Structure formats: C-alpha cells, structure tokens
Amino acid sequence: MGWSILEPLAFSSLWVSLAAGALAAAAARAMGLDSSASVIGLIVAGTFVVYNVDHLRDVERDRGTSPRRTAFVERHVRSLRVATVAAALVSVGLAFDVGPGALLVLAPVAALGFGHRRVKHLAFAKSSYLTLAWVCVVVVFPAVALGGARDVAWVALVVGAAIQANAIASNVRDLEAALASTPALRLARGVAALGVIIAIAAPGTIWPLGLVPLAAGLALLRFEANERYGLVVVDGALLLGGLAALVVHRA
C-alpha cells in the first residue's frame, strides 16, 4: 500500500517538487531568513513544471531508463498536461510577488531545465549541472529574493553535497550512465558524509541542515538500483531531510 501511494507522487514529479520546497525553506532558515509563501510556492510550482515538461517531451528515451514512470506518464498524460499548465500559471502569478533581481537567478536554471533532455545522457556532466541548478533554486534564489541572508556559501556547500550525492545515485540506476555502480555509490556516500561534516563545522546555527546530507547518505546505505527506490526513497530523503532540518531549526 505504501508504494501505491508514494509512486504516483514520485512519478508525477510532485515528490521532487515538494523536496525542492522543503530544502528551500530549510536553507532560508539556516541563512537567518523567514520563509515566504510566494518564494517557496514558486520553487515548488516551477520545479513541477520543469520536471513534467521533460518527462512529457522525452517519453521514448525515458522508456528505457524509467519504464514504470514512463508508463504512468502515458496513462495520465492529459491530467499531467493540465496540472503542468496550472502549475505554470501559478508560477507566473507568484513571480509578481518576487523581485526581478531574484527572478534573474531562475532564468538560466529554467533554460537549462527545459533543455535538459538534450544533455542528460552525459552522466558526469548531468550530476554537476543538476547540483548547480538545484543550489541556485533552493539556496541562491531564496537568499536574493528574501534579502539579508548570512552564511550563504556554507549553506550552499551543505545542500549541494546532499544534492550531488542524490544526482550521482540517480546516475547509478540510469541505464544510460557510464558509471560503475560500486565506485559511484562509494563516491555518493562520501559526498553525503562530507556534507554532514561541513554542517557540523559551519558557523552559527547551520548544523541542523546537516540532516539533509545525513538523510541522503542513509538512503544510499542499502541502495537498490531501480527507479522505484531512486525516485521514492532517494529523492524522498531530500524531502524528509529538509523537513527535519526545518523542524529542528524552529525548535
């Protein structure tokens, strides 16, 4: 029953979109900022749009790497299109509440996201540019939009380590990735551990953010190279880690 509930969330891209929102809220708190509903909402809705556009446009290639998700997309193509259009309209509406300077941070990330299908077969480059894009969205964008951020570099390093570990693990299960699973998993686990160490060594109250790379690392301990584990458990670790960090920050 658990999989039957979580799979639709993951396959529809809502799971990863919520993870982006949780990470942004936790990162904002670590930078001494109060979260804004408009900023977090724009991140969630925008992530939903970018991921679903990619999945809807690249069905044939995704069929080989993520067959269960692709089958879900094909069964619910109309609903996903409607939901993506609705999320795009929400994103436009929320953008009016965000300053133009902050939106400039998202412009290149959006361009990269919509062009993702042309370069995602490059395994090593994929994990690097995905990490950079996510850090821009969940750390740099809130810092610019909300203003007055502190320790941005430290927060970016901690969150970036968790996302990099996640991206490397995604390549392991991806049939188009030119990676050997064992060395890659060791690297992913090492990067996650490094993120925890950085969080502990960081100044101020950044340490709760270490729960994000910790959750990512725990998800990789008993890693299963299949899309269900990758999309539900590994991506879910970012969501749970972000929520846990947010709760600890507020305690």
JSON list of C-alpha atoms in Angstrom, two decimals:
[
{"chain": "A", "resi": 1, "resn": "MET", "atom": "CA", "xyz": [0.00, 0.00, 0.00]},
{"chain": "A", "resi": 2, "resn": "GLY", "atom": "CA", "xyz": [2.88, 2.35, 0.76]},
{"chain": "A", "resi": 3, "resn": "TRP", "atom": "CA", "xyz": [4.30, 2.05, -2.73]},
{"chain": "A", "resi": 4, "resn": "SER", "atom": "CA", "xyz": [0.85, 2.52, -4.29]},
{"chain": "A", "resi": 5, "resn": "ILE", "atom": "CA", "xyz": [0.57, 5.89, -2.54]},
{"chain": "A", "resi": 6, "resn": "LEU", "atom": "CA", "xyz": [4.14, 7.09, -2.97]},
{"chain": "A", "resi": 7, "resn": "GLU", "atom": "CA", "xyz": [4.70, 6.01, -6.57]},
{"chain": "A", "resi": 8, "resn": "PRO", "atom": "CA", "xyz": [2.09, 8.40, -8.04]},
{"chain": "A", "resi": 9, "resn": "LEU", "atom": "CA", "xyz": [3.60, 11.23, -6.00]},
{"chain": "A", "resi": 10, "resn": "ALA", "atom": "CA", "xyz": [7.06, 10.41, -7.34]},
{"chain": "A", "resi": 11, "resn": "PHE", "atom": "CA", "xyz": [6.06, 9.63, -10.93]},
{"chain": "A", "resi": 12, "resn": "SER", "atom": "CA", "xyz": [4.01, 12.83, -11.22]},
{"chain": "A", "resi": 13, "resn": "SER", "atom": "CA", "xyz": [7.06, 14.88, -10.05]},
{"chain": "A", "resi": 14, "resn": "LEU", "atom": "CA", "xyz": [5.13, 16.20, -7.06]},
{"chain": "A", "resi": 15, "resn": "TRP", "atom": "CA", "xyz": [7.51, 14.34, -4.71]},
{"chain": "A", "resi": 16, "resn": "VAL", "atom": "CA", "xyz": [10.65, 16.02, -6.04]},
{"chain": "A", "resi": 17, "resn": "SER", "atom": "CA", "xyz": [8.86, 19.38, -6.23]},
{"chain": "A", "resi": 18, "resn": "LEU", "atom": "CA", "xyz": [7.95, 19.16, -2.54]},
{"chain": "A", "resi": 19, "resn": "ALA", "atom": "CA", "xyz": [11.56, 18.22, -1.82]},
{"chain": "A", "resi": 20, "resn": "ALA", "atom": "CA", "xyz": [12.70, 21.42, -3.52]},
{"chain": "A", "resi": 21, "resn": "GLY", "atom": "CA", "xyz": [10.29, 23.45, -1.39]},
{"chain": "A", "resi": 22, "resn": "ALA", "atom": "CA", "xyz": [11.41, 21.76, 1.83]},
{"chain": "A", "resi": 23, "resn": "LEU", "atom": "CA", "xyz": [15.08, 22.31, 1.01]},
{"chain": "A", "resi": 24, "resn": "ALA", "atom": "CA", "xyz": [14.46, 25.96, 0.19]},
{"chain": "A", "resi": 25, "resn": "ALA", "atom": "CA", "xyz": [12.56, 26.53, 3.44]},
{"chain": "A", "resi": 26, "resn": "ALA", "atom": "CA", "xyz": [15.28, 24.81, 5.47]},
{"chain": "A", "resi": 27, "resn": "ALA", "atom": "CA", "xyz": [18.04, 26.68, 3.65]},
{"chain": "A", "resi": 28, "resn": "ALA", "atom": "CA", "xyz": [16.27, 30.00, 4.21]},
{"chain": "A", "resi": 29, "resn": "ARG", "atom": "CA", "xyz": [16.00, 29.31, 7.93]},
{"chain": "A", "resi": 30, "resn": "ALA", "atom": "CA", "xyz": [19.69, 28.33, 8.09]},
{"chain": "A", "resi": 31, "resn": "MET", "atom": "CA", "xyz": [20.53, 31.66, 6.43]},
{"chain": "A", "resi": 32, "resn": "GLY", "atom": "CA", "xyz": [18.54, 33.51, 9.09]},
{"chain": "A", "resi": 33, "resn": "LEU", "atom": "CA", "xyz": [15.56, 34.24, 6.85]},
{"chain": "A", "resi": 34, "resn": "ASP", "atom": "CA", "xyz": [11.82, 33.82, 7.32]},
{"chain": "A", "resi": 35, "resn": "SER", "atom": "CA", "xyz": [10.33, 31.73, 4.54]},
{"chain": "A", "resi": 36, "resn": "SER", "atom": "CA", "xyz": [7.96, 33.43, 2.11]},
{"chain": "A", "resi": 37, "resn": "ALA", "atom": "CA", "xyz": [4.94, 31.55, 0.78]},
{"chain": "A", "resi": 38, "resn": "SER", "atom": "CA", "xyz": [5.45, 33.18, -2.61]},
{"chain": "A", "resi": 39, "resn": "VAL", "atom": "CA", "xyz": [9.10, 32.17, -2.84]},
{"chain": "A", "resi": 40, "resn": "ILE", "atom": "CA", "xyz": [8.56, 28.58, -1.66]},
{"chain": "A", "resi": 41, "resn": "GLY", "atom": "CA", "xyz": [5.41, 28.26, -3.76]},
{"chain": "A", "resi": 42, "resn": "LEU", "atom": "CA", "xyz": [7.24, 29.46, -6.86]},
{"chain": "A", "resi": 43, "resn": "ILE", "atom": "CA", "xyz": [10.00, 26.92, -6.26]},
{"chain": "A", "resi": 44, "resn": "VAL", "atom": "CA", "xyz": [7.54, 24.05, -5.85]},
{"chain": "A", "resi": 45, "resn": "ALA", "atom": "CA", "xyz": [5.37, 25.01, -8.82]},
{"chain": "A", "resi": 46, "resn": "GLY", "atom": "CA", "xyz": [8.34, 25.83, -11.06]},
{"chain": "A", "resi": 47, "resn": "THR", "atom": "CA", "xyz": [10.07, 22.53, -10.27]},
{"chain": "A", "resi": 48, "resn": "PHE", "atom": "CA", "xyz": [6.85, 20.69, -11.06]},
{"chain": "A", "resi": 49, "resn": "VAL", "atom": "CA", "xyz": [6.62, 22.41, -14.44]},
{"chain": "A", "resi": 50, "resn": "VAL", "atom": "CA", "xyz": [10.25, 21.81, -15.45]},
{"chain": "A", "resi": 51, "resn": "TYR", "atom": "CA", "xyz": [10.27, 18.14, -14.49]},
{"chain": "A", "resi": 52, "resn": "ASN", "atom": "CA", "xyz": [6.93, 17.34, -16.10]},
{"chain": "A", "resi": 53, "resn": "VAL", "atom": "CA", "xyz": [7.77, 19.15, -19.32]},
{"chain": "A", "resi": 54, "resn": "ASP", "atom": "CA", "xyz": [10.90, 17.00, -19.55]},
{"chain": "A", "resi": 55, "resn": "HIS", "atom": "CA", "xyz": [9.00, 13.76, -18.83]},
{"chain": "A", "resi": 56, "resn": "LEU", "atom": "CA", "xyz": [6.18, 14.58, -21.23]},
{"chain": "A", "resi": 57, "resn": "ARG", "atom": "CA", "xyz": [8.54, 15.52, -24.06]},
{"chain": "A", "resi": 58, "resn": "ASP", "atom": "CA", "xyz": [11.08, 12.73, -23.69]},
{"chain": "A", "resi": 59, "resn": "VAL", "atom": "CA", "xyz": [8.88, 9.67, -23.32]},
{"chain": "A", "resi": 60, "resn": "GLU", "atom": "CA", "xyz": [10.76, 7.46, -25.77]},
{"chain": "A", "resi": 61, "resn": "ARG", "atom": "CA", "xyz": [14.20, 7.87, -24.20]},
{"chain": "A", "resi": 62, "resn": "ASP", "atom": "CA", "xyz": [12.81, 7.67, -20.66]},
{"chain": "A", "resi": 63, "resn": "ARG", "atom": "CA", "xyz": [11.13, 4.39, -21.50]},
{"chain": "A", "resi": 64, "resn": "GLY", "atom": "CA", "xyz": [14.48, 2.61, -21.27]},
{"chain": "A", "resi": 65, "resn": "THR", "atom": "CA", "xyz": [15.71, 4.25, -18.07]},
{"chain": "A", "resi": 66, "resn": "SER", "atom": "CA", "xyz": [12.45, 4.77, -16.13]},
{"chain": "A", "resi": 67, "resn": "PRO", "atom": "CA", "xyz": [9.84, 2.39, -17.57]},
{"chain": "A", "resi": 68, "resn": "ARG", "atom": "CA", "xyz": [7.45, 2.49, -14.59]},
{"chain": "A", "resi": 69, "resn": "ARG", "atom": "CA", "xyz": [7.38, 6.28, -14.51]},
{"chain": "A", "resi": 70, "resn": "THR", "atom": "CA", "xyz": [7.03, 6.45, -18.30]},
{"chain": "A", "resi": 71, "resn": "ALA", "atom": "CA", "xyz": [4.07, 4.06, -18.19]},
{"chain": "A", "resi": 72, "resn": "PHE", "atom": "CA", "xyz": [2.50, 6.30, -15.53]},
{"chain": "A", "resi": 73, "resn": "VAL", "atom": "CA", "xyz": [3.07, 9.39, -17.67]},
{"chain": "A", "resi": 74, "resn": "GLU", "atom": "CA", "xyz": [1.48, 7.73, -20.70]},
{"chain": "A", "resi": 75, "resn": "ARG", "atom": "CA", "xyz": [-1.55, 6.60, -18.69]},
{"chain": "A", "resi": 76, "resn": "HIS", "atom": "CA", "xyz": [-2.10, 10.05, -17.19]},
{"chain": "A", "resi": 77, "resn": "VAL", "atom": "CA", "xyz": [-0.80, 12.27, -19.97]},
{"chain": "A", "resi": 78, "resn": "ARG", "atom": "CA", "xyz": [-3.88, 14.53, -20.08]},
{"chain": "A", "resi": 79, "resn": "SER", "atom": "CA", "xyz": [-4.00, 15.03, -16.32]},
{"chain": "A", "resi": 80, "resn": "LEU", "atom": "CA", "xyz": [-0.28, 15.76, -16.20]},
{"chain": "A", "resi": 81, "resn": "ARG", "atom": "CA", "xyz": [-0.58, 18.30, -19.01]},
{"chain": "A", "resi": 82, "resn": "VAL", "atom": "CA", "xyz": [-3.43, 20.08, -17.24]},
{"chain": "A", "resi": 83, "resn": "ALA", "atom": "CA", "xyz": [-1.55, 20.03, -13.94]},
{"chain": "A", "resi": 84, "resn": "THR", "atom": "CA", "xyz": [1.61, 21.34, -15.61]},
{"chain": "A", "resi": 85, "resn": "VAL", "atom": "CA", "xyz": [-0.26, 24.21, -17.27]},
{"chain": "A", "resi": 86, "resn": "ALA", "atom": "CA", "xyz": [-1.95, 25.04, -13.96]},
{"chain": "A", "resi": 87, "resn": "ALA", "atom": "CA", "xyz": [1.42, 25.00, -12.16]},
{"chain": "A", "resi": 88, "resn": "ALA", "atom": "CA", "xyz": [2.87, 27.26, -14.86]},
{"chain": "A", "resi": 89, "resn": "LEU", "atom": "CA", "xyz": [0.05, 29.76, -14.34]},
{"chain": "A", "resi": 90, "resn": "VAL", "atom": "CA", "xyz": [0.60, 29.63, -10.58]},
{"chain": "A", "resi": 91, "resn": "SER", "atom": "CA", "xyz": [4.30, 30.23, -11.15]},
{"chain": "A", "resi": 92, "resn": "VAL", "atom": "CA", "xyz": [3.59, 33.30, -13.25]},
{"chain": "A", "resi": 93, "resn": "GLY", "atom": "CA", "xyz": [1.22, 34.65, -10.62]},
{"chain": "A", "resi": 94, "resn": "LEU", "atom": "CA", "xyz": [3.71, 34.11, -7.80]},
{"chain": "A", "resi": 95, "resn": "ALA", "atom": "CA", "xyz": [6.52, 35.66, -9.83]},
{"chain": "A", "resi": 96, "resn": "PHE", "atom": "CA", "xyz": [4.81, 39.04, -9.47]},
{"chain": "A", "resi": 97, "resn": "ASP", "atom": "CA", "xyz": [5.45, 38.88, -5.71]},
{"chain": "A", "resi": 98, "resn": "VAL", "atom": "CA", "xyz": [9.16, 38.24, -6.23]},
{"chain": "A", "resi": 99, "resn": "GLY", "atom": "CA", "xyz": [11.65, 40.94, -7.21]},
{"chain": "A", "resi": 100, "resn": "PRO", "atom": "CA", "xyz": [13.06, 40.99, -10.75]},
{"chain": "A", "resi": 101, "resn": "GLY", "atom": "CA", "xyz": [16.60, 40.54, -9.46]},
{"chain": "A", "resi": 102, "resn": "ALA", "atom": "CA", "xyz": [15.68, 37.24, -7.84]},
{"chain": "A", "resi": 103, "resn": "LEU", "atom": "CA", "xyz": [13.89, 36.07, -10.97]},
{"chain": "A", "resi": 104, "resn": "LEU", "atom": "CA", "xyz": [17.11, 36.59, -12.93]},
{"chain": "A", "resi": 105, "resn": "VAL", "atom": "CA", "xyz": [18.63, 33.82, -10.79]},
{"chain": "A", "resi": 106, "resn": "LEU", "atom": "CA", "xyz": [15.95, 31.45, -12.05]},
{"chain": "A", "resi": 107, "resn": "ALA", "atom": "CA", "xyz": [16.15, 32.39, -15.74]},
{"chain": "A", "resi": 108, "resn": "PRO", "atom": "CA", "xyz": [19.27, 30.37, -16.66]},
{"chain": "A", "resi": 109, "resn": "VAL", "atom": "CA", "xyz": [18.10, 27.49, -14.45]},
{"chain": "A", "resi": 110, "resn": "ALA", "atom": "CA", "xyz": [14.77, 27.38, -16.28]},
{"chain": "A", "resi": 111, "resn": "ALA", "atom": "CA", "xyz": [16.55, 27.43, -19.64]},
{"chain": "A", "resi": 112, "resn": "LEU", "atom": "CA", "xyz": [18.77, 24.56, -18.51]},
{"chain": "A", "resi": 113, "resn": "GLY", "atom": "CA", "xyz": [15.78, 22.64, -17.19]},
{"chain": "A", "resi": 114, "resn": "PHE", "atom": "CA", "xyz": [13.81, 22.90, -20.40]},
{"chain": "A", "resi": 115, "resn": "GLY", "atom": "CA", "xyz": [16.91, 21.88, -22.39]},
{"chain": "A", "resi": 116, "resn": "HIS", "atom": "CA", "xyz": [17.74, 19.04, -20.03]},
{"chain": "A", "resi": 117, "resn": "ARG", "atom": "CA", "xyz": [16.67, 16.28, -22.42]},
{"chain": "A", "resi": 118, "resn": "ARG", "atom": "CA", "xyz": [19.39, 17.27, -24.89]},
{"chain": "A", "resi": 119, "resn": "VAL", "atom": "CA", "xyz": [22.27, 16.78, -22.46]},
{"chain": "A", "resi": 120, "resn": "LYS", "atom": "CA", "xyz": [21.03, 14.40, -19.76]},
{"chain": "A", "resi": 121, "resn": "HIS", "atom": "CA", "xyz": [22.74, 11.44, -21.45]},
{"chain": "A", "resi": 122, "resn": "LEU", "atom": "CA", "xyz": [26.10, 12.91, -20.32]},
{"chain": "A", "resi": 123, "resn": "ALA", "atom": "CA", "xyz": [26.35, 11.19, -16.94]},
{"chain": "A", "resi": 124, "resn": "PHE", "atom": "CA", "xyz": [29.22, 13.11, -15.34]},
{"chain": "A", "resi": 125, "resn": "ALA", "atom": "CA", "xyz": [28.05, 16.49, -16.61]},
{"chain": "A", "resi": 126, "resn": "LYS", "atom": "CA", "xyz": [24.47, 15.68, -15.56]},
{"chain": "A", "resi": 127, "resn": "SER", "atom": "CA", "xyz": [25.24, 15.30, -11.85]},
{"chain": "A", "resi": 128, "resn": "SER", "atom": "CA", "xyz": [27.29, 18.51, -11.85]},
{"chain": "A", "resi": 129, "resn": "TYR", "atom": "CA", "xyz": [24.84, 20.79, -13.64]},
{"chain": "A", "resi": 130, "resn": "LEU", "atom": "CA", "xyz": [21.87, 19.38, -11.75]},
{"chain": "A", "resi": 131, "resn": "THR", "atom": "CA", "xyz": [23.62, 20.13, -8.46]},
{"chain": "A", "resi": 132, "resn": "LEU", "atom": "CA", "xyz": [24.44, 23.68, -9.57]},
{"chain": "A", "resi": 133, "resn": "ALA", "atom": "CA", "xyz": [20.88, 24.26, -10.78]},
{"chain": "A", "resi": 134, "resn": "TRP", "atom": "CA", "xyz": [19.32, 22.98, -7.57]},
{"chain": "A", "resi": 135, "resn": "VAL", "atom": "CA", "xyz": [21.65, 25.05, -5.39]},
{"chain": "A", "resi": 136, "resn": "CYS", "atom": "CA", "xyz": [20.69, 28.14, -7.39]},
{"chain": "A", "resi": 137, "resn": "VAL", "atom": "CA", "xyz": [16.99, 27.38, -6.90]},
{"chain": "A", "resi": 138, "resn": "VAL", "atom": "CA", "xyz": [16.87, 26.32, -3.25]},
{"chain": "A", "resi": 139, "resn": "VAL", "atom": "CA", "xyz": [19.71, 28.45, -1.82]},
{"chain": "A", "resi": 140, "resn": "VAL", "atom": "CA", "xyz": [20.68, 31.40, -4.02]},
{"chain": "A", "resi": 141, "resn": "PHE", "atom": "CA", "xyz": [17.15, 32.29, -5.12]},
{"chain": "A", "resi": 142, "resn": "PRO", "atom": "CA", "xyz": [15.70, 32.50, -1.58]},
{"chain": "A", "resi": 143, "resn": "ALA", "atom": "CA", "xyz": [18.80, 34.41, -0.43]},
{"chain": "A", "resi": 144, "resn": "VAL", "atom": "CA", "xyz": [18.34, 37.05, -3.14]},
{"chain": "A", "resi": 145, "resn": "ALA", "atom": "CA", "xyz": [14.54, 37.14, -3.01]},
{"chain": "A", "resi": 146, "resn": "LEU", "atom": "CA", "xyz": [14.27, 37.48, 0.77]},
{"chain": "A", "resi": 147, "resn": "GLY", "atom": "CA", "xyz": [17.38, 39.59, 1.35]},
{"chain": "A", "resi": 148, "resn": "GLY", "atom": "CA", "xyz": [19.64, 39.81, 4.38]},
{"chain": "A", "resi": 149, "resn": "ALA", "atom": "CA", "xyz": [20.94, 36.25, 4.10]},
{"chain": "A", "resi": 150, "resn": "ARG", "atom": "CA", "xyz": [24.02, 35.11, 6.02]},
{"chain": "A", "resi": 151, "resn": "ASP", "atom": "CA", "xyz": [26.41, 32.20, 5.58]},
{"chain": "A", "resi": 152, "resn": "VAL", "atom": "CA", "xyz": [25.13, 31.57, 2.05]},
{"chain": "A", "resi": 153, "resn": "ALA", "atom": "CA", "xyz": [28.30, 29.76, 0.97]},
{"chain": "A", "resi": 154, "resn": "TRP", "atom": "CA", "xyz": [28.16, 27.37, 3.92]},
{"chain": "A", "resi": 155, "resn": "VAL", "atom": "CA", "xyz": [24.51, 26.59, 3.28]},
{"chain": "A", "resi": 156, "resn": "ALA", "atom": "CA", "xyz": [25.22, 26.05, -0.41]},
{"chain": "A", "resi": 157, "resn": "LEU", "atom": "CA", "xyz": [28.01, 23.59, 0.39]},
{"chain": "A", "resi": 158, "resn": "VAL", "atom": "CA", "xyz": [25.85, 21.52, 2.76]},
{"chain": "A", "resi": 159, "resn": "VAL", "atom": "CA", "xyz": [22.80, 21.42, 0.50]},
{"chain": "A", "resi": 160, "resn": "GLY", "atom": "CA", "xyz": [24.97, 20.96, -2.58]},
{"chain": "A", "resi": 161, "resn": "ALA", "atom": "CA", "xyz": [26.61, 17.89, -1.05]},
{"chain": "A", "resi": 162, "resn": "ALA", "atom": "CA", "xyz": [23.22, 16.26, -0.47]},
{"chain": "A", "resi": 163, "resn": "ILE", "atom": "CA", "xyz": [22.04, 17.05, -3.97]},
{"chain": "A", "resi": 164, "resn": "GLN", "atom": "CA", "xyz": [25.31, 15.88, -5.53]},
{"chain": "A", "resi": 165, "resn": "ALA", "atom": "CA", "xyz": [25.02, 12.56, -3.69]},
{"chain": "A", "resi": 166, "resn": "ASN", "atom": "CA", "xyz": [21.44, 12.24, -4.92]},
{"chain": "A", "resi": 167, "resn": "ALA", "atom": "CA", "xyz": [22.46, 13.03, -8.51]},
{"chain": "A", "resi": 168, "resn": "ILE", "atom": "CA", "xyz": [25.30, 10.50, -8.51]},
{"chain": "A", "resi": 169, "resn": "ALA", "atom": "CA", "xyz": [22.96, 7.82, -7.16]},
{"chain": "A", "resi": 170, "resn": "SER", "atom": "CA", "xyz": [20.45, 8.67, -9.88]},
{"chain": "A", "resi": 171, "resn": "ASN", "atom": "CA", "xyz": [23.14, 8.02, -12.47]},
{"chain": "A", "resi": 172, "resn": "VAL", "atom": "CA", "xyz": [23.87, 4.63, -10.92]},
{"chain": "A", "resi": 173, "resn": "ARG", "atom": "CA", "xyz": [20.36, 3.39, -11.66]},
{"chain": "A", "resi": 174, "resn": "ASP", "atom": "CA", "xyz": [20.22, 5.12, -15.03]},
{"chain": "A", "resi": 175, "resn": "LEU", "atom": "CA", "xyz": [20.94, 2.68, -17.86]},
{"chain": "A", "resi": 176, "resn": "GLU", "atom": "CA", "xyz": [22.43, 5.43, -19.98]},
{"chain": "A", "resi": 177, "resn": "ALA", "atom": "CA", "xyz": [25.04, 6.35, -17.37]},
{"chain": "A", "resi": 178, "resn": "ALA", "atom": "CA", "xyz": [28.64, 5.36, -17.99]},
{"chain": "A", "resi": 179, "resn": "LEU", "atom": "CA", "xyz": [29.34, 4.65, -14.32]},
{"chain": "A", "resi": 180, "resn": "ALA", "atom": "CA", "xyz": [30.27, 1.54, -12.40]},
{"chain": "A", "resi": 181, "resn": "SER", "atom": "CA", "xyz": [27.75, 1.23, -9.60]},
{"chain": "A", "resi": 182, "resn": "THR", "atom": "CA", "xyz": [30.07, 0.34, -6.72]},
{"chain": "A", "resi": 183, "resn": "PRO", "atom": "CA", "xyz": [32.65, 3.17, -7.13]},
{"chain": "A", "resi": 184, "resn": "ALA", "atom": "CA", "xyz": [29.86, 5.64, -7.86]},
{"chain": "A", "resi": 185, "resn": "LEU", "atom": "CA", "xyz": [27.93, 4.66, -4.76]},
{"chain": "A", "resi": 186, "resn": "ARG", "atom": "CA", "xyz": [31.05, 4.99, -2.65]},
{"chain": "A", "resi": 187, "resn": "LEU", "atom": "CA", "xyz": [31.55, 8.46, -4.08]},
{"chain": "A", "resi": 188, "resn": "ALA", "atom": "CA", "xyz": [27.91, 9.40, -3.41]},
{"chain": "A", "resi": 189, "resn": "ARG", "atom": "CA", "xyz": [28.11, 8.19, 0.18]},
{"chain": "A", "resi": 190, "resn": "GLY", "atom": "CA", "xyz": [31.39, 10.05, 0.67]},
{"chain": "A", "resi": 191, "resn": "VAL", "atom": "CA", "xyz": [29.92, 13.27, -0.68]},
{"chain": "A", "resi": 192, "resn": "ALA", "atom": "CA", "xyz": [26.91, 12.93, 1.66]},
{"chain": "A", "resi": 193, "resn": "ALA", "atom": "CA", "xyz": [29.24, 12.31, 4.63]},
{"chain": "A", "resi": 194, "resn": "LEU", "atom": "CA", "xyz": [31.26, 15.38, 3.64]},
{"chain": "A", "resi": 195, "resn": "GLY", "atom": "CA", "xyz": [28.07, 17.43, 3.71]},
{"chain": "A", "resi": 196, "resn": "VAL", "atom": "CA", "xyz": [27.38, 16.33, 7.28]},
{"chain": "A", "resi": 197, "resn": "ILE", "atom": "CA", "xyz": [30.93, 17.24, 8.32]},
{"chain": "A", "resi": 198, "resn": "ILE", "atom": "CA", "xyz": [30.65, 20.67, 6.70]},
{"chain": "A", "resi": 199, "resn": "ALA", "atom": "CA", "xyz": [27.36, 21.31, 8.51]},
{"chain": "A", "resi": 200, "resn": "ILE", "atom": "CA", "xyz": [28.94, 20.44, 11.87]},
{"chain": "A", "resi": 201, "resn": "ALA", "atom": "CA", "xyz": [31.96, 22.66, 11.15]},
{"chain": "A", "resi": 202, "resn": "ALA", "atom": "CA", "xyz": [29.89, 25.57, 9.84]},
{"chain": "A", "resi": 203, "resn": "PRO", "atom": "CA", "xyz": [29.34, 28.68, 11.97]},
{"chain": "A", "resi": 204, "resn": "GLY", "atom": "CA", "xyz": [26.14, 29.73, 13.65]},
{"chain": "A", "resi": 205, "resn": "THR", "atom": "CA", "xyz": [23.03, 27.58, 13.50]},
{"chain": "A", "resi": 206, "resn": "ILE", "atom": "CA", "xyz": [23.68, 25.82, 10.21]},
{"chain": "A", "resi": 207, "resn": "TRP", "atom": "CA", "xyz": [24.26, 22.42, 11.82]},
{"chain": "A", "resi": 208, "resn": "PRO", "atom": "CA", "xyz": [20.60, 21.24, 11.60]},
{"chain": "A", "resi": 209, "resn": "LEU", "atom": "CA", "xyz": [20.93, 21.46, 7.82]},
{"chain": "A", "resi": 210, "resn": "GLY", "atom": "CA", "xyz": [23.32, 18.51, 8.12]},
{"chain": "A", "resi": 211, "resn": "LEU", "atom": "CA", "xyz": [20.20, 16.35, 8.45]},
{"chain": "A", "resi": 212, "resn": "VAL", "atom": "CA", "xyz": [19.74, 16.72, 4.69]},
{"chain": "A", "resi": 213, "resn": "PRO", "atom": "CA", "xyz": [23.02, 15.06, 3.59]},
{"chain": "A", "resi": 214, "resn": "LEU", "atom": "CA", "xyz": [22.61, 12.64, 6.51]},
{"chain": "A", "resi": 215, "resn": "ALA", "atom": "CA", "xyz": [19.22, 11.52, 5.16]},
{"chain": "A", "resi": 216, "resn": "ALA", "atom": "CA", "xyz": [20.66, 11.30, 1.65]},
{"chain": "A", "resi": 217, "resn": "GLY", "atom": "CA", "xyz": [23.53, 9.16, 2.91]},
{"chain": "A", "resi": 218, "resn": "LEU", "atom": "CA", "xyz": [21.25, 6.84, 4.87]},
{"chain": "A", "resi": 219, "resn": "ALA", "atom": "CA", "xyz": [19.14, 6.29, 1.76]},
{"chain": "A", "resi": 220, "resn": "LEU", "atom": "CA", "xyz": [22.29, 5.11, -0.05]},
{"chain": "A", "resi": 221, "resn": "LEU", "atom": "CA", "xyz": [23.36, 2.57, 2.58]},
{"chain": "A", "resi": 222, "resn": "ARG", "atom": "CA", "xyz": [21.05, -0.13, 1.24]},
{"chain": "A", "resi": 223, "resn": "PHE", "atom": "CA", "xyz": [20.72, 1.27, -2.24]},
{"chain": "A", "resi": 224, "resn": "GLU", "atom": "CA", "xyz": [18.65, -0.56, -4.84]},
{"chain": "A", "resi": 225, "resn": "ALA", "atom": "CA", "xyz": [19.41, 0.29, -8.47]},
{"chain": "A", "resi": 226, "resn": "ASN", "atom": "CA", "xyz": [15.82, 0.62, -9.63]},
{"chain": "A", "resi": 227, "resn": "GLU", "atom": "CA", "xyz": [13.59, 3.57, -10.37]},
{"chain": "A", "resi": 228, "resn": "ARG", "atom": "CA", "xyz": [11.15, 2.89, -7.52]},
{"chain": "A", "resi": 229, "resn": "TYR", "atom": "CA", "xyz": [13.91, 3.14, -4.91]},
{"chain": "A", "resi": 230, "resn": "GLY", "atom": "CA", "xyz": [15.59, 6.04, -6.66]},
{"chain": "A", "resi": 231, "resn": "LEU", "atom": "CA", "xyz": [12.52, 8.18, -7.24]},
{"chain": "A", "resi": 232, "resn": "VAL", "atom": "CA", "xyz": [10.70, 7.40, -3.99]},
{"chain": "A", "resi": 233, "resn": "VAL", "atom": "CA", "xyz": [13.39, 6.69, -1.39]},
{"chain": "A", "resi": 234, "resn": "VAL", "atom": "CA", "xyz": [16.47, 8.59, -2.62]},
{"chain": "A", "resi": 235, "resn": "ASP", "atom": "CA", "xyz": [14.51, 11.68, -3.70]},
{"chain": "A", "resi": 236, "resn": "GLY", "atom": "CA", "xyz": [12.31, 11.32, -0.62]},
{"chain": "A", "resi": 237, "resn": "ALA", "atom": "CA", "xyz": [15.40, 11.55, 1.56]},
{"chain": "A", "resi": 238, "resn": "LEU", "atom": "CA", "xyz": [15.85, 15.15, 0.38]},
{"chain": "A", "resi": 239, "resn": "LEU", "atom": "CA", "xyz": [12.24, 15.91, 1.32]},
{"chain": "A", "resi": 240, "resn": "LEU", "atom": "CA", "xyz": [12.46, 14.27, 4.75]},
{"chain": "A", "resi": 241, "resn": "GLY", "atom": "CA", "xyz": [15.90, 15.75, 5.44]},
{"chain": "A", "resi": 242, "resn": "GLY", "atom": "CA", "xyz": [14.69, 19.23, 4.54]},
{"chain": "A", "resi": 243, "resn": "LEU", "atom": "CA", "xyz": [11.59, 18.90, 6.73]},
{"chain": "A", "resi": 244, "resn": "ALA", "atom": "CA", "xyz": [13.64, 17.52, 9.63]},
{"chain": "A", "resi": 245, "resn": "ALA", "atom": "CA", "xyz": [16.12, 20.40, 9.38]},
{"chain": "A", "resi": 246, "resn": "LEU", "atom": "CA", "xyz": [13.26, 22.88, 9.32]},
{"chain": "A", "resi": 247, "resn": "VAL", "atom": "CA", "xyz": [11.67, 21.36, 12.43]},
{"chain": "A", "resi": 248, "resn": "VAL", "atom": "CA", "xyz": [14.97, 21.37, 14.35]},
{"chain": "A", "resi": 249, "resn": "HIS", "atom": "CA", "xyz": [15.64, 24.98, 13.35]},
{"chain": "A", "resi": 250, "resn": "ARG", "atom": "CA", "xyz": [12.24, 26.01, 14.69]},
{"chain": "A", "resi": 251, "resn": "ALA", "atom": "CA", "xyz": [12.56, 24.01, 17.92]}
]
